[in-house]
Short mmCIF file of C-alpha atoms in Angstrom, two decimals:
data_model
loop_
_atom_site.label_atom_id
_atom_site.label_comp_id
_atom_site.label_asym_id
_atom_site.label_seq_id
_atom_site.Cartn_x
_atom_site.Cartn_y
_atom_site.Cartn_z
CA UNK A 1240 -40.89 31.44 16.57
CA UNK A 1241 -42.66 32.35 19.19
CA UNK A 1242 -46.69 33.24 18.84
CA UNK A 1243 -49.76 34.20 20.51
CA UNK A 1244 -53.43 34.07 18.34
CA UNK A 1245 -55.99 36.02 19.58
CA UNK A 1246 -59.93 35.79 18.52
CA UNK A 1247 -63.07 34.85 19.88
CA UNK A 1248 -64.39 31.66 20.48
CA UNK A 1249 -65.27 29.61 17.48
CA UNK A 1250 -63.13 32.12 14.70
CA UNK A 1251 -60.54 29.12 14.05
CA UNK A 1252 -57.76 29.99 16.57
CA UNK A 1253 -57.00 26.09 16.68
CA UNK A 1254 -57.55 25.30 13.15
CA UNK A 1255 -54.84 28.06 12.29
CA UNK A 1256 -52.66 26.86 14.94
CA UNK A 1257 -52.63 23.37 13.49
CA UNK A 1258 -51.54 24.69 10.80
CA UNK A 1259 -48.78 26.89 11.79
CA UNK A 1260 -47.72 23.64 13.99
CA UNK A 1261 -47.56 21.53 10.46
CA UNK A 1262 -45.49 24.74 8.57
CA UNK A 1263 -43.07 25.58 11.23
CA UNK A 1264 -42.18 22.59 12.95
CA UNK A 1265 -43.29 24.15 16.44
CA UNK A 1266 -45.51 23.46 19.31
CA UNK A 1267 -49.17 24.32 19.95
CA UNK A 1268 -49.39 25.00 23.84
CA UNK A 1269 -53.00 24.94 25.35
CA UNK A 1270 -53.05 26.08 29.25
CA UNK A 1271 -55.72 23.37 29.47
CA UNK A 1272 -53.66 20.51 27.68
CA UNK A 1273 -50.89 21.99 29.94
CA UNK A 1274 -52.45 21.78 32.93
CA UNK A 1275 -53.82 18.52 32.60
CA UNK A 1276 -50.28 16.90 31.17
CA UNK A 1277 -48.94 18.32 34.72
CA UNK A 1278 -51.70 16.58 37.05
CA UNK A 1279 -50.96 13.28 34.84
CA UNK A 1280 -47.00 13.60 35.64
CA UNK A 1281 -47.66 14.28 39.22
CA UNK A 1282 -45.17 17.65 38.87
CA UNK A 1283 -45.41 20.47 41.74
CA UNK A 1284 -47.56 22.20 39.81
CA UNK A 1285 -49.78 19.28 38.86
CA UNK A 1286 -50.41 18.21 42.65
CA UNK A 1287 -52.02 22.34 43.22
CA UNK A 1288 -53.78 22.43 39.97
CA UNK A 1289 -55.54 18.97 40.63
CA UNK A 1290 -57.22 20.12 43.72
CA UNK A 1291 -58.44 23.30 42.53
CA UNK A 1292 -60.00 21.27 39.26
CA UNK A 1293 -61.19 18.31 41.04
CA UNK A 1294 -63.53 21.25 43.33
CA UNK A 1295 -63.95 23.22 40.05
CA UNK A 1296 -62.17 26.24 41.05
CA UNK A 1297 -60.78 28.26 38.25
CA UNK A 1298 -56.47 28.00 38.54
CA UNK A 1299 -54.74 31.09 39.45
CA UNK A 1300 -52.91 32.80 37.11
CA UNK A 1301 -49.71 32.02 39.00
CA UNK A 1302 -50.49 28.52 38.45
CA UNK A 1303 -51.42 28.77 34.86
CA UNK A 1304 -48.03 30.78 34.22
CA UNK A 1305 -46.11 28.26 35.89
CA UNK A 1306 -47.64 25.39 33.94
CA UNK A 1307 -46.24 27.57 31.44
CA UNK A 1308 -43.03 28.17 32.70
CA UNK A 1309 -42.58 24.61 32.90
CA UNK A 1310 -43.45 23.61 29.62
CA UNK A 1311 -41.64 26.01 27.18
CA UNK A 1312 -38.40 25.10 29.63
CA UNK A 1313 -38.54 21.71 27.95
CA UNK A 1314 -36.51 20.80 25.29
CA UNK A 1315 -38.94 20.34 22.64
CA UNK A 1316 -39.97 23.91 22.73
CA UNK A 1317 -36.57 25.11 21.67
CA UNK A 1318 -38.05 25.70 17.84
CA UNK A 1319 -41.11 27.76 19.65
CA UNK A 1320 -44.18 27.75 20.01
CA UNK A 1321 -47.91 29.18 19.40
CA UNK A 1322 -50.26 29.56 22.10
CA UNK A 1323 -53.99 29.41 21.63
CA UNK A 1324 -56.38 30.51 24.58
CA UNK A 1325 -53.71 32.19 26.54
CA UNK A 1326 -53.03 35.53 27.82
CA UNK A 1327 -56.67 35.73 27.92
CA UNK A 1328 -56.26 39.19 30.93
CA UNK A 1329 -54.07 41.55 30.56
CA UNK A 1330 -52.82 40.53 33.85
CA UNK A 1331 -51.93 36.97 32.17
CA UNK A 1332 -49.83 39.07 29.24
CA UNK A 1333 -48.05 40.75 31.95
CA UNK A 1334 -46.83 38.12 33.52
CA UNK A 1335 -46.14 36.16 30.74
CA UNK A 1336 -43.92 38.69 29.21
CA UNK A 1337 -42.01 38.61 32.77
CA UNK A 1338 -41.72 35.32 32.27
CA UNK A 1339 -39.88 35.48 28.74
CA UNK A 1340 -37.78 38.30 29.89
CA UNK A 1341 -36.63 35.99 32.37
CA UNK A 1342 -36.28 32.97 30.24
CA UNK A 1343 -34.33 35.60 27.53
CA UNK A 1344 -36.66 34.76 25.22
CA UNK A 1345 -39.53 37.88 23.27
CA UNK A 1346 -42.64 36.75 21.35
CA UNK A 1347 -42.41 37.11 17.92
CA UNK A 1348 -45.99 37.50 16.90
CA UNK A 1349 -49.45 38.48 18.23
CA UNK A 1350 -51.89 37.59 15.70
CA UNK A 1351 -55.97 38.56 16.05
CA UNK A 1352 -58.34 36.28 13.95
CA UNK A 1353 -61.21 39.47 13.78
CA UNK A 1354 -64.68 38.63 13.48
CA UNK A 1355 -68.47 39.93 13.49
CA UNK A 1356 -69.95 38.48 16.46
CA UNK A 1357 -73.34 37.75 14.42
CA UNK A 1358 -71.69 36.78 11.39
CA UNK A 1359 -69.63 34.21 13.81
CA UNK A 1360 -72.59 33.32 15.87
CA UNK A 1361 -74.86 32.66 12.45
CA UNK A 1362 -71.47 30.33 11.49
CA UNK A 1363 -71.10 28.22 14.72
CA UNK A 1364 -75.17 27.01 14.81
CA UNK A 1365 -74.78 26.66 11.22
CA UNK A 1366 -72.04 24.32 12.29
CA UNK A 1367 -74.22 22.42 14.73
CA UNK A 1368 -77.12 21.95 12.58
CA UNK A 1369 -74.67 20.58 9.75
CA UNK A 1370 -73.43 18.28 12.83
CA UNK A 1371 -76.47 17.18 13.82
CA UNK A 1372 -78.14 16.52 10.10
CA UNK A 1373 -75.03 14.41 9.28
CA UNK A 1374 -75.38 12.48 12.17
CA UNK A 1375 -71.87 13.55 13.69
CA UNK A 1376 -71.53 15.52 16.86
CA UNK A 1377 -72.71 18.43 18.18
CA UNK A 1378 -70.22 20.41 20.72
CA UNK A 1379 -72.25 21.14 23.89
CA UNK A 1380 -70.98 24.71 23.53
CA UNK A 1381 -72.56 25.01 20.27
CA UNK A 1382 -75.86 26.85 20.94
CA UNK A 1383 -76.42 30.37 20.66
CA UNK A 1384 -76.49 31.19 24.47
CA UNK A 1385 -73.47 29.85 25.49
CA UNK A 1386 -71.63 31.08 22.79
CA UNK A 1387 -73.06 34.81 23.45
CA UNK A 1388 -72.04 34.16 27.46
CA UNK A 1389 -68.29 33.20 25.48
CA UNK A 1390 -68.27 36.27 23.43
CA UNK A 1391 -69.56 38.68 26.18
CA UNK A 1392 -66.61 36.89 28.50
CA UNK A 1393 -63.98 37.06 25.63
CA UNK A 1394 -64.97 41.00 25.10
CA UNK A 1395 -65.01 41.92 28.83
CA UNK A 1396 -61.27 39.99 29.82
CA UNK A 1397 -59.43 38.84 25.99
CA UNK A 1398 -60.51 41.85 23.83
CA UNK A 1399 -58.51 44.45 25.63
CA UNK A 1400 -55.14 42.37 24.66
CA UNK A 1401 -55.83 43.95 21.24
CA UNK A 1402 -54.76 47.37 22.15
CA UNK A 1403 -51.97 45.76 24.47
CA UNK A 1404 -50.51 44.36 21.97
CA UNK A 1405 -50.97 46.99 19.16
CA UNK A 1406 -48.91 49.56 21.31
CA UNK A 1407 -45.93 47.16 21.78
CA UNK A 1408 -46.52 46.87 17.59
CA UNK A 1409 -46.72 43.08 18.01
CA UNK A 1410 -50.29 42.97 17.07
CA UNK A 1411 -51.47 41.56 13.11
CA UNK A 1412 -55.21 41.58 12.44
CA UNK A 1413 -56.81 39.01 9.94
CA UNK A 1414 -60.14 38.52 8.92
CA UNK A 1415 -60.92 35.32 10.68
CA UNK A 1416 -64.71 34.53 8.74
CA UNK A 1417 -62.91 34.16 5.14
CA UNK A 1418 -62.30 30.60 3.94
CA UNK A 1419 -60.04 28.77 6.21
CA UNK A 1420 -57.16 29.05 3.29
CA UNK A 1421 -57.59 32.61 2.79
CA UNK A 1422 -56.97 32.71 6.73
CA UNK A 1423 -53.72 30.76 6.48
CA UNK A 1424 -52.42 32.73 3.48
CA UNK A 1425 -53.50 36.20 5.36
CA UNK A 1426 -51.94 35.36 8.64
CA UNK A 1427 -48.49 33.59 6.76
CA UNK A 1428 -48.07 36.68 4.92
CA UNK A 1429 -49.13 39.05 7.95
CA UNK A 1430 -45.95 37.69 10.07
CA UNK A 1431 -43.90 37.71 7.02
CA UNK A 1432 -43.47 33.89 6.23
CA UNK A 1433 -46.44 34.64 3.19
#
């Protein structure tokens, strides 16, 4: 199985992938896990995307989707795979569905965790102060105004993967601010495995 979630930041995209990791015996692939395994094994690909981080640049896409390439040609990505954070342009799901077709392999499911940007906003400080009052951490990226720079980045680049997807009729929507459970159950039963 091969899988792409969608949302905005701070919905649950990893949470959910954890979980469809645990059911389905396959891989969660995160460009920026990806990209940094690479620069630790020294690969190609590694040796480019290392200078471009160490300066702070942002990767290419042709970088990113060879990092990709790379990976899912292992062995241990046979069973499949979900990715969380990537295509984030439309640009990035064109090329990655090059890449497939060349590899012979099709993504089986495009799932969108939906959510009301206020609703999720109200949920992530909520988050923070809970965080902070318990003494645990607080993500740096857990204030309102970085989160709304997130959200206006997601809506402007990520959100237009929606209707991408939808016309190749890969797309499954689920209400991402329900009880994490409810999530699971919605998107299990949305790609048929409910």
């Amino acid at each position: 199985m091969r899988m792409v979630l969608l949302g905005p930041p701070g919905v649950g995209k990893g949470t959910q992938a954890q979980r469809i990791v645990s059911r389905f015996g396959i891989l969660h692939l995160s460009t920026g896990d990806m990209l940094r395994a690479a620069v630790a094994a020294e690969t190609c690909i590694g040796r480019k995307v290392k200078r471009m981080m160490a300066s702070g640049a942002l990767v290419p896409d042709q970088l990113v989707i060879a990092a990709i390439a790379e990976r899912i040609s292992q062995a241990d990505a046979g069973r499949g795979f979900v990715l969380d954070g990537f295509p984030r342009t439309i640009s990035q799901a064109v090329a990655f569905d090059d890449l497939l077709d060349t590899e012979g392999l099709v993504l089986d499911h495009v799932v969108e965790l939906r959510a009301d940007e206020e609703v999720l906003l109200d949920r992530i400080l909520t988050r923070a102060r809970e965080a902070m009052e318990s003494g645990g951490a607080v993500r740096a990226d857990d204030n309102r105004e970085t989160l709304k720079v997130r959200l206006d980045a997601y809506n402007e680049q990520t959100a237009p993967l929606v209707e991408y997807y939808r016309t190749r009729d890969l797309l499954r929507s689920v209400d991402g601010l329900q009880p994490v459970e409810a999530v699971t159950f919605e998107l299990f039963r949305a790609i048929g495995q409910g």
